[in-house]
PDB file of C-alpha atoms in Angstrom:
ATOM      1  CA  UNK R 213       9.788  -0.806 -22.695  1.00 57.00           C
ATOM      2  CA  UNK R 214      13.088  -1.229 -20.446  1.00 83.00           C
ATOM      3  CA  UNK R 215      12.371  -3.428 -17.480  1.00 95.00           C
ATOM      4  CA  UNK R 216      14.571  -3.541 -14.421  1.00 97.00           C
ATOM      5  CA  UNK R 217      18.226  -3.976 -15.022  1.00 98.00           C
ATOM      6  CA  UNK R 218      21.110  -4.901 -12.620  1.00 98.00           C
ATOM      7  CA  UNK R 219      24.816  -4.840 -12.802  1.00 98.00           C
ATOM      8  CA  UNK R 220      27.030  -6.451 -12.911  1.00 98.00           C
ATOM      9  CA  UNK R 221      24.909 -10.081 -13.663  1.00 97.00           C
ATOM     10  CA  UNK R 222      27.927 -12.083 -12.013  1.00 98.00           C
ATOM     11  CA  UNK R 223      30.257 -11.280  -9.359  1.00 98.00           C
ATOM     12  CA  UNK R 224      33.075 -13.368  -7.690  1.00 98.00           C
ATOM     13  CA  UNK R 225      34.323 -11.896  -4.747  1.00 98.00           C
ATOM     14  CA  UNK R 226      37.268 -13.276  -2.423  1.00 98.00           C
ATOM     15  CA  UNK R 227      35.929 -13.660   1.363  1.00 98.00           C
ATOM     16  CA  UNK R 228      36.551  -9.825   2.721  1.00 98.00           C
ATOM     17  CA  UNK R 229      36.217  -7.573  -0.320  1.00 98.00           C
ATOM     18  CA  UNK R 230      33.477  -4.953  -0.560  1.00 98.00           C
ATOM     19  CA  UNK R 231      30.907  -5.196  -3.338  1.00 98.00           C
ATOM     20  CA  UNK R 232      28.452  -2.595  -4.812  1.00 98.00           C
ATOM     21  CA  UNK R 233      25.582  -3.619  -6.291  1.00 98.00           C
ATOM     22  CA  UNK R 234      23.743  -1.424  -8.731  1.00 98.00           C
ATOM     23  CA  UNK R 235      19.562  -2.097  -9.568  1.00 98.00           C
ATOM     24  CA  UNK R 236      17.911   0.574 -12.019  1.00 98.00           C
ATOM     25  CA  UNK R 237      14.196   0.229 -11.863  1.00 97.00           C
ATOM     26  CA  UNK R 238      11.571   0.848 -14.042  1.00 96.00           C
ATOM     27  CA  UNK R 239      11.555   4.669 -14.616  1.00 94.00           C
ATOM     28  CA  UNK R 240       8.624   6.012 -12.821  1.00 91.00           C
ATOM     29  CA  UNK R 241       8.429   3.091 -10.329  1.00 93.00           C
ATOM     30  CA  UNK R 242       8.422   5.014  -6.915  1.00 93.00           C
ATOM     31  CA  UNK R 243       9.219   2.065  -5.019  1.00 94.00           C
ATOM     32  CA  UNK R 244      12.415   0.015  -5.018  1.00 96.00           C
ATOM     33  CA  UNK R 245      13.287  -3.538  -3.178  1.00 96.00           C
ATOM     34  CA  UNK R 246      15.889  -5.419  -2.847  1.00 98.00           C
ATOM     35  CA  UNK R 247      15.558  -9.326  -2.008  1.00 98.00           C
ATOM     36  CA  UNK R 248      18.019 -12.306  -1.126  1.00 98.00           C
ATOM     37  CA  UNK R 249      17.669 -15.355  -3.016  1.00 96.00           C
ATOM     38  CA  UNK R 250      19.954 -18.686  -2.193  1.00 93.00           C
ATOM     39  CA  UNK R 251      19.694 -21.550  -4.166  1.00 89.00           C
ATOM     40  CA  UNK R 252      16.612 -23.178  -4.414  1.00 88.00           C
ATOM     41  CA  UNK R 253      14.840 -20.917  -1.894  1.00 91.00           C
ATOM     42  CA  UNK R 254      12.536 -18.269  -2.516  1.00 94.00           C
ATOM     43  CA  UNK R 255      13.878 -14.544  -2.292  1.00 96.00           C
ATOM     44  CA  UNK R 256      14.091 -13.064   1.101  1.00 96.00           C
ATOM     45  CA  UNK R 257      13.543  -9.217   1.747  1.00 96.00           C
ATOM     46  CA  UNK R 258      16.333  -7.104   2.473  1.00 97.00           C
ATOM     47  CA  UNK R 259      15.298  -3.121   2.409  1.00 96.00           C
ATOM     48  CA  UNK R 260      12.503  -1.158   0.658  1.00 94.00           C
ATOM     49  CA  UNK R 261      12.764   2.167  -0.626  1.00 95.00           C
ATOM     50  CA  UNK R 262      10.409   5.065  -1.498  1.00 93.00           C
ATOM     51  CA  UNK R 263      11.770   7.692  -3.496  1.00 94.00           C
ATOM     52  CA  UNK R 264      14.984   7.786  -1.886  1.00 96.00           C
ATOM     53  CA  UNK R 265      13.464   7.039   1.546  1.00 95.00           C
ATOM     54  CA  UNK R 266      14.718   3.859   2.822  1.00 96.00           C
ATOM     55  CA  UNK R 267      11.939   2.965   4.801  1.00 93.00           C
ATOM     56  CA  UNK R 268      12.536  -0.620   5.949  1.00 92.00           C
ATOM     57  CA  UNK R 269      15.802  -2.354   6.546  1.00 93.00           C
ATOM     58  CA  UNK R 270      14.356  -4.882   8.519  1.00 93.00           C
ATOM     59  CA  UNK R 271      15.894  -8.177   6.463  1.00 95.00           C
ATOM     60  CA  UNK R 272      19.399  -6.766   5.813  1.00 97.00           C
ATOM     61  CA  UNK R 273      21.347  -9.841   6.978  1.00 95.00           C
ATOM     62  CA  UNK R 274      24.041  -7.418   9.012  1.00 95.00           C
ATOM     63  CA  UNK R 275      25.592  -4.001   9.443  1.00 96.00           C
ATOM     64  CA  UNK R 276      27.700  -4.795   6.867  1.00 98.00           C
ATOM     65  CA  UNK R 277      24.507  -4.653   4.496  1.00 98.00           C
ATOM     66  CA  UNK R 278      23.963  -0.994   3.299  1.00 97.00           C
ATOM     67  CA  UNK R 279      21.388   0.109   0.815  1.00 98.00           C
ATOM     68  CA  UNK R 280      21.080   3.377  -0.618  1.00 98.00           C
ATOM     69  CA  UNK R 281      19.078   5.555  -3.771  1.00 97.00           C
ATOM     70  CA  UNK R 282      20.239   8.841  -3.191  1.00 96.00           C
ATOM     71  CA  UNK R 283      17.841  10.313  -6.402  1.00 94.00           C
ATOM     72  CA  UNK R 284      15.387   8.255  -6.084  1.00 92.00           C
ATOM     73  CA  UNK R 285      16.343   6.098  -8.913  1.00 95.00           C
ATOM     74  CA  UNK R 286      19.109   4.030  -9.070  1.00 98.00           C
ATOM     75  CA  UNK R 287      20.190   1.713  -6.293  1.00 98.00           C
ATOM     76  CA  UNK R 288      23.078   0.574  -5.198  1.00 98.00           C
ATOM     77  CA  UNK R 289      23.056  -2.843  -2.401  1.00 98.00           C
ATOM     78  CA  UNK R 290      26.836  -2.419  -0.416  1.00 98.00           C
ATOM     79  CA  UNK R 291      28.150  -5.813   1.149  1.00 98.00           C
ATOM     80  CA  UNK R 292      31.192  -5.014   2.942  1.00 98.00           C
ATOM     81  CA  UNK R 293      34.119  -7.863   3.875  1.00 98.00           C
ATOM     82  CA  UNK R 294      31.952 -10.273   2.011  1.00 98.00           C
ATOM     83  CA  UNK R 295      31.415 -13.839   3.731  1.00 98.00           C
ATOM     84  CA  UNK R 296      30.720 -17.118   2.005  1.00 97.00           C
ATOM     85  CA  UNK R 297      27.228 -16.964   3.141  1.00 96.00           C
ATOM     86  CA  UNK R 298      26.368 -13.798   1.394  1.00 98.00           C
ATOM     87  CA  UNK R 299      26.752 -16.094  -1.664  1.00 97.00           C
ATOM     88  CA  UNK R 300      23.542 -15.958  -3.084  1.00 97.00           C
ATOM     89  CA  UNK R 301      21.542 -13.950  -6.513  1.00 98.00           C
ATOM     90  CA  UNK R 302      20.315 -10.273  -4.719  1.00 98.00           C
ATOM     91  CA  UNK R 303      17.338  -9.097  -7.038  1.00 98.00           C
ATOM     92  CA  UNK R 304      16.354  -6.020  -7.489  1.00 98.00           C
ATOM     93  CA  UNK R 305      12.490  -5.067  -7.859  1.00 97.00           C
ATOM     94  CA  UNK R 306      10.759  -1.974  -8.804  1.00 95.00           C
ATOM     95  CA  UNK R 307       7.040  -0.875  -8.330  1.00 93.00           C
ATOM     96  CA  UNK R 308       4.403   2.006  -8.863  1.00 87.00           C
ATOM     97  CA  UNK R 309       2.312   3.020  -5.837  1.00 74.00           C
ATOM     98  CA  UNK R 310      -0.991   3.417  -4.408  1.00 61.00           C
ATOM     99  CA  UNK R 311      -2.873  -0.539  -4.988  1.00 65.00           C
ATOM    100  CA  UNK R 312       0.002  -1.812  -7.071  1.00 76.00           C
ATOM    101  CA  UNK R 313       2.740  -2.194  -5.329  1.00 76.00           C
ATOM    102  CA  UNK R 314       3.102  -5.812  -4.676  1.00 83.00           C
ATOM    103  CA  UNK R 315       3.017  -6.334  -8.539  1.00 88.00           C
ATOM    104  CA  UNK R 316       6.578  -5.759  -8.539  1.00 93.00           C
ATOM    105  CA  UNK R 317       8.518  -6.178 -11.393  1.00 95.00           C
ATOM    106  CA  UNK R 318      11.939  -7.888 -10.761  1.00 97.00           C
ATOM    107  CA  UNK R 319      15.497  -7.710 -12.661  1.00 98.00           C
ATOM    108  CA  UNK R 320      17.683 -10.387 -13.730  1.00 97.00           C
ATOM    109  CA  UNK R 321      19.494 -10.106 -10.488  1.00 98.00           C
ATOM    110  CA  UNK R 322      23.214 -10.418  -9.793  1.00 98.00           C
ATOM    111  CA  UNK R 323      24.824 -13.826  -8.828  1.00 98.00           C
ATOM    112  CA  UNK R 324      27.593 -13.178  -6.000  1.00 98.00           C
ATOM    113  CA  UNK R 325      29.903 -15.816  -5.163  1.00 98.00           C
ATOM    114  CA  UNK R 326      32.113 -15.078  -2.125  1.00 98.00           C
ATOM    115  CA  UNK R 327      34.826 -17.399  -2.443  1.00 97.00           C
TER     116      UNK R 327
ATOM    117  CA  UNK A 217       4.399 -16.289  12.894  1.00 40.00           C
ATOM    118  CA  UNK A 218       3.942 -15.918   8.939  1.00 44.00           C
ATOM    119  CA  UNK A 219       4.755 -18.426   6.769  1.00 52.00           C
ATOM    120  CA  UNK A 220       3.945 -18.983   3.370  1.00 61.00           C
ATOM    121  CA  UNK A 221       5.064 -22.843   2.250  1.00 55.00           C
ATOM    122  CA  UNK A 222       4.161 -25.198  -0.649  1.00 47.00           C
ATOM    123  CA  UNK A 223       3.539 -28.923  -0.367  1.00 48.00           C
ATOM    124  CA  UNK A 224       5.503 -30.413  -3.663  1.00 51.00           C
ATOM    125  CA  UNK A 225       9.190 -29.178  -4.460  1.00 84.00           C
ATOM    126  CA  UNK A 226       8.356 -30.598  -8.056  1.00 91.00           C
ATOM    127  CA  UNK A 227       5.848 -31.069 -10.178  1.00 94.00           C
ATOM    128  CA  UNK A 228       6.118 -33.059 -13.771  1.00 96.00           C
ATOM    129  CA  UNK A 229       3.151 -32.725 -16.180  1.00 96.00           C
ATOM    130  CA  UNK A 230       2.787 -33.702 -20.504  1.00 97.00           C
ATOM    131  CA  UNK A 231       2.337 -30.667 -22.142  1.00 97.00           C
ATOM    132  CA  UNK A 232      -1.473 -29.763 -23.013  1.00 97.00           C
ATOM    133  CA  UNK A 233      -2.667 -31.031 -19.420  1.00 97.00           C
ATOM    134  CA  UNK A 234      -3.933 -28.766 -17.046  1.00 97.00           C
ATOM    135  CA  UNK A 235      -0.824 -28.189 -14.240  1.00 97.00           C
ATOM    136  CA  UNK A 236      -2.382 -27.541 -10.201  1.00 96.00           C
ATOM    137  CA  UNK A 237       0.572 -25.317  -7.839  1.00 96.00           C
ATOM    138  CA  UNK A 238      -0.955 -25.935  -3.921  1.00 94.00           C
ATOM    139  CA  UNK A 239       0.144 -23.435  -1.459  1.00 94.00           C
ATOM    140  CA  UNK A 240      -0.233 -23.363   2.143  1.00 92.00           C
ATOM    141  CA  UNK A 241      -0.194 -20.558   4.630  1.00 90.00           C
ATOM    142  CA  UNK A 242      -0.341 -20.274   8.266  1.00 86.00           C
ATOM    143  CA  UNK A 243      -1.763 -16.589   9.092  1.00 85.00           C
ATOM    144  CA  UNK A 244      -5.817 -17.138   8.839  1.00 83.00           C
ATOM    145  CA  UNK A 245      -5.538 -13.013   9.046  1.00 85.00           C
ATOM    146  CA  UNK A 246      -3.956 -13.204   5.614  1.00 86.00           C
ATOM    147  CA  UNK A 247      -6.029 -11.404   3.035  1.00 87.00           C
ATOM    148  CA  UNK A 248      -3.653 -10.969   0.177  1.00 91.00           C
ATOM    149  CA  UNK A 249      -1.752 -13.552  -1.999  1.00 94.00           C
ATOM    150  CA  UNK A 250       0.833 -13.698  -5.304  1.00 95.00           C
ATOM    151  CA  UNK A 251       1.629 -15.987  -7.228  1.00 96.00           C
ATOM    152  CA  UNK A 252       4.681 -15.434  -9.559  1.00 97.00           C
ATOM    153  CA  UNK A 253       6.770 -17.575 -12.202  1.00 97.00           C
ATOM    154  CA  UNK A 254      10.395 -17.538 -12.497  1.00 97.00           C
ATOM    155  CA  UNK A 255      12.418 -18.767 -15.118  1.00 96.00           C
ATOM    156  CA  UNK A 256      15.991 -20.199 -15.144  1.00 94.00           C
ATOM    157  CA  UNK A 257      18.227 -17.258 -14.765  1.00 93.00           C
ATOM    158  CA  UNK A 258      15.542 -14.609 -14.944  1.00 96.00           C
ATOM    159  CA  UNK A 259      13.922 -12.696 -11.841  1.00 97.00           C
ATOM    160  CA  UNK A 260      10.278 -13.625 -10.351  1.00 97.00           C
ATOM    161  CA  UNK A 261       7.585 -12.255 -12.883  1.00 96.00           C
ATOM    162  CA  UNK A 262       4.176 -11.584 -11.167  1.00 94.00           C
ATOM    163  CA  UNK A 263       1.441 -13.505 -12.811  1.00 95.00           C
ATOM    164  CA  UNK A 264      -1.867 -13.642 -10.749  1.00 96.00           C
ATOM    165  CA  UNK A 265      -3.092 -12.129  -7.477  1.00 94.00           C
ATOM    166  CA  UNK A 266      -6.221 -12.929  -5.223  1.00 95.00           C
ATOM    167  CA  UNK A 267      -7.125 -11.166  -2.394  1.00 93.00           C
ATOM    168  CA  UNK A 268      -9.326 -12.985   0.379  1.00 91.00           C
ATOM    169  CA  UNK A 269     -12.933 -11.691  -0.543  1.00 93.00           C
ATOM    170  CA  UNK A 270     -12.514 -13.571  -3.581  1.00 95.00           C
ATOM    171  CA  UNK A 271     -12.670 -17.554  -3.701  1.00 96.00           C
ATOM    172  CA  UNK A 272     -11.522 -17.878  -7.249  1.00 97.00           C
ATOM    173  CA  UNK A 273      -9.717 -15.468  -9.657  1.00 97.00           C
ATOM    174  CA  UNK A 274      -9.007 -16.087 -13.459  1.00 97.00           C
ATOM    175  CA  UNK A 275      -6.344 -14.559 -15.779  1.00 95.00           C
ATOM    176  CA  UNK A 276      -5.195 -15.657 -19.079  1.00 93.00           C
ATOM    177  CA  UNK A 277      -4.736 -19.619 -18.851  1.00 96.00           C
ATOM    178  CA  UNK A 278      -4.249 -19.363 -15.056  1.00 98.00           C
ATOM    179  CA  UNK A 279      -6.974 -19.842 -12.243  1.00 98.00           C
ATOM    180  CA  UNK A 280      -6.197 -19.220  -8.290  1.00 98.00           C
ATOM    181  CA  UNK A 281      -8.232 -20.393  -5.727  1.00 97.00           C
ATOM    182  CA  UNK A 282      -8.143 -19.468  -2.188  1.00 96.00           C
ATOM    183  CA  UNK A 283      -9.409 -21.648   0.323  1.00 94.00           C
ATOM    184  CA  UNK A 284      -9.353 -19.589   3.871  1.00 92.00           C
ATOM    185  CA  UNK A 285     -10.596 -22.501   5.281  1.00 92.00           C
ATOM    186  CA  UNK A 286      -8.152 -24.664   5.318  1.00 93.00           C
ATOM    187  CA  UNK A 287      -5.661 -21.372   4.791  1.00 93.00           C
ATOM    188  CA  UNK A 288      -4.843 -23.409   0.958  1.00 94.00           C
ATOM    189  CA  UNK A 289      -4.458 -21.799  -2.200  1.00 94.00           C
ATOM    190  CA  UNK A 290      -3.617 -22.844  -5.425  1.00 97.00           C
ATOM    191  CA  UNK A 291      -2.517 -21.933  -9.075  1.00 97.00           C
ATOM    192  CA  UNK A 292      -4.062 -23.831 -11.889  1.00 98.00           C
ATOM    193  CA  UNK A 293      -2.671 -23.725 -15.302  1.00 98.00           C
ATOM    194  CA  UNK A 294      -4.805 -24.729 -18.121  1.00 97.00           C
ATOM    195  CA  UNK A 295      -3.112 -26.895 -21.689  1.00 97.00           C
ATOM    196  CA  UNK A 296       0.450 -26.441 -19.828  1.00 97.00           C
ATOM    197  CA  UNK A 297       2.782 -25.695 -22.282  1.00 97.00           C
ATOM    198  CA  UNK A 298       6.500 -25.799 -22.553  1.00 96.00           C
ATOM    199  CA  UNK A 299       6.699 -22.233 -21.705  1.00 96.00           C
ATOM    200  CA  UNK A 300       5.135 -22.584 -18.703  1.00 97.00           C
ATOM    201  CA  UNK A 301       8.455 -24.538 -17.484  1.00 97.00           C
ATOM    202  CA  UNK A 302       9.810 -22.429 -14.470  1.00 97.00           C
ATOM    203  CA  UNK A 303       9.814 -22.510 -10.708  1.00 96.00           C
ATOM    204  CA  UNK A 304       6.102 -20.742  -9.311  1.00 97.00           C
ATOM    205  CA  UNK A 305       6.397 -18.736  -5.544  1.00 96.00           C
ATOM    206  CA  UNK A 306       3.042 -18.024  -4.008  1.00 95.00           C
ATOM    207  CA  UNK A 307       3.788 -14.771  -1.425  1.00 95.00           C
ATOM    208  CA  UNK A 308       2.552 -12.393   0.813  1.00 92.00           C
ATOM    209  CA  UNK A 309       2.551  -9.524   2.408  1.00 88.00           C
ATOM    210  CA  UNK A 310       3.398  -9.863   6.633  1.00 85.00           C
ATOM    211  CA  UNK A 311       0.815  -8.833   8.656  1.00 78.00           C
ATOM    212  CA  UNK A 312       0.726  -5.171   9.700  1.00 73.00           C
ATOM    213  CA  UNK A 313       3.287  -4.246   6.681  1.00 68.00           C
ATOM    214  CA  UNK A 314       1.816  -1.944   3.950  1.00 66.00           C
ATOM    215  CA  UNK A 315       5.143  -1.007   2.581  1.00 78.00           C
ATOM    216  CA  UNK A 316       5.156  -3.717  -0.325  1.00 84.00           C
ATOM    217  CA  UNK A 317       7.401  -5.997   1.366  1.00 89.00           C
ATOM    218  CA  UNK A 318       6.617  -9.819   0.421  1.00 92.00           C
ATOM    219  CA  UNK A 319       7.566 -13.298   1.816  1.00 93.00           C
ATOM    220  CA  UNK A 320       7.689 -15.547  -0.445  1.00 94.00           C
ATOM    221  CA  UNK A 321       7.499 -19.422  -0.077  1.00 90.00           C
ATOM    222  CA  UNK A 322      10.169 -22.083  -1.103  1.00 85.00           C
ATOM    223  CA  UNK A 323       8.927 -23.003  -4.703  1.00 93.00           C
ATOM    224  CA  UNK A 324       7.648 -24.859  -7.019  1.00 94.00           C
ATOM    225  CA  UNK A 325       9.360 -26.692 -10.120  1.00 95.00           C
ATOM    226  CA  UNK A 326       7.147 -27.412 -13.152  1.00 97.00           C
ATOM    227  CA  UNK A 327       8.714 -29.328 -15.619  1.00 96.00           C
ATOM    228  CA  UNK A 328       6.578 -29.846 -18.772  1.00 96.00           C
ATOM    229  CA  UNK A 329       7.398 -32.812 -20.915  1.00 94.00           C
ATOM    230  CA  UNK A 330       6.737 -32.614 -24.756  1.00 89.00           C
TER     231      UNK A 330
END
């Protein structure tokens, strides 16, 4: 079946454009994440979503971070006026509910490079 | 505060020997652990979890064993093969969080040599 696929996989970026991010999970997965991941480190949590309930924000990096799934589906991870430090691959991970939801299933990712 | 760190960066084994992954953590209130695998270019793909009733947990060619004790786990993979080539993050879930967020530690490189 379709796993969790994000667009676009690359993305170069000069230092204070905006960038939209788009994740679309696993259909059914009630949950949605989105993590951080700079090279050679693990991934970092940004924001978690349930349904379209965005219920922790706690690791988005700055206000100019902005997560959203509108339908409950798709996602879309906003980085406005894009710094050289928000070079990094932002994954995308989807997951059911109720015992499960730490076996998340994660996308490709997409590989920003703010130059 | 919660951390979730690994003691080798890199790990080199001949294929068909068994492969160990250690993994330290800091919160002795931790009662959940994850180990996933991810491959060059790919996202994180779960593989094995353990929660901390449970000493030792088997899956398909992989073993975890959680020593709350010394707050040490680790991920054993049996006849490695050159599949198995990938970088391995043991996580968690923070304290207090039921929402599914994980932390995840630094990593793990297996290399398998033909």
């Amino acid at each position: 079946g379709a796993g969790v696929s994000q667009s676009p996989r690359y993305k170069v970026a000069k230092r204070g454009q905006d960038v939209a991010l788009r994740c679309d999970p696993i259909s059914g997965h009630v949950s949605l994440f989105w993590y951080q991941q700079a090279l050679g480190q693990g991934p970092e949590f940004l924001t978690y979503f349930q349904n379209e309930a965005q219920l922790d924000k706690s690791g988005l990096p700055s206000d100019r971070f902005f997560a959203e799934r509108p339908e409950g589906s798709v996602s879309t991870l906003k980085i406005q006026r894009t710094q050289q430090e928000d070079s990094a691959v932002y994954l995308c991970a989807s997951s059911q509910t109720s015992g499960r939801v730490y076996e998340q299933y994660f996308g490709p990712g997409t590989r920003l490079t703010v130059t | 505060g919660e951390s979730v760190g690994l003691h080798l960066p890199t790990l080199s084994v001949q294929e068909g020997d068994n492969s160990i992954i250690n993994c330290a953590y800091s919160n002795s209130a931790s009662d959940y652990f994850i180990w996933y695998k991810q491959e060059s270019g790919k996202g994180p793909q779960f593989i094995i979890d353990i929660r901390s009733n449970m000493d030792k947990r088997q899956g398909q060619r992989v073993t975890v064993l959680l020593n709350k004790t010394v707050k040490h786990l680790s991920l054993q993979i049996a006849a490695t093969q050159p599949g198995d080539s990938a970088v391995y993050f043991c996580a968690e879930p923070p304290q207090y969080n039921q929402g599914g967020k994980l932390i995840f530690g630094q990593g793990t490189e297996l290399s398998v040599k033909p």
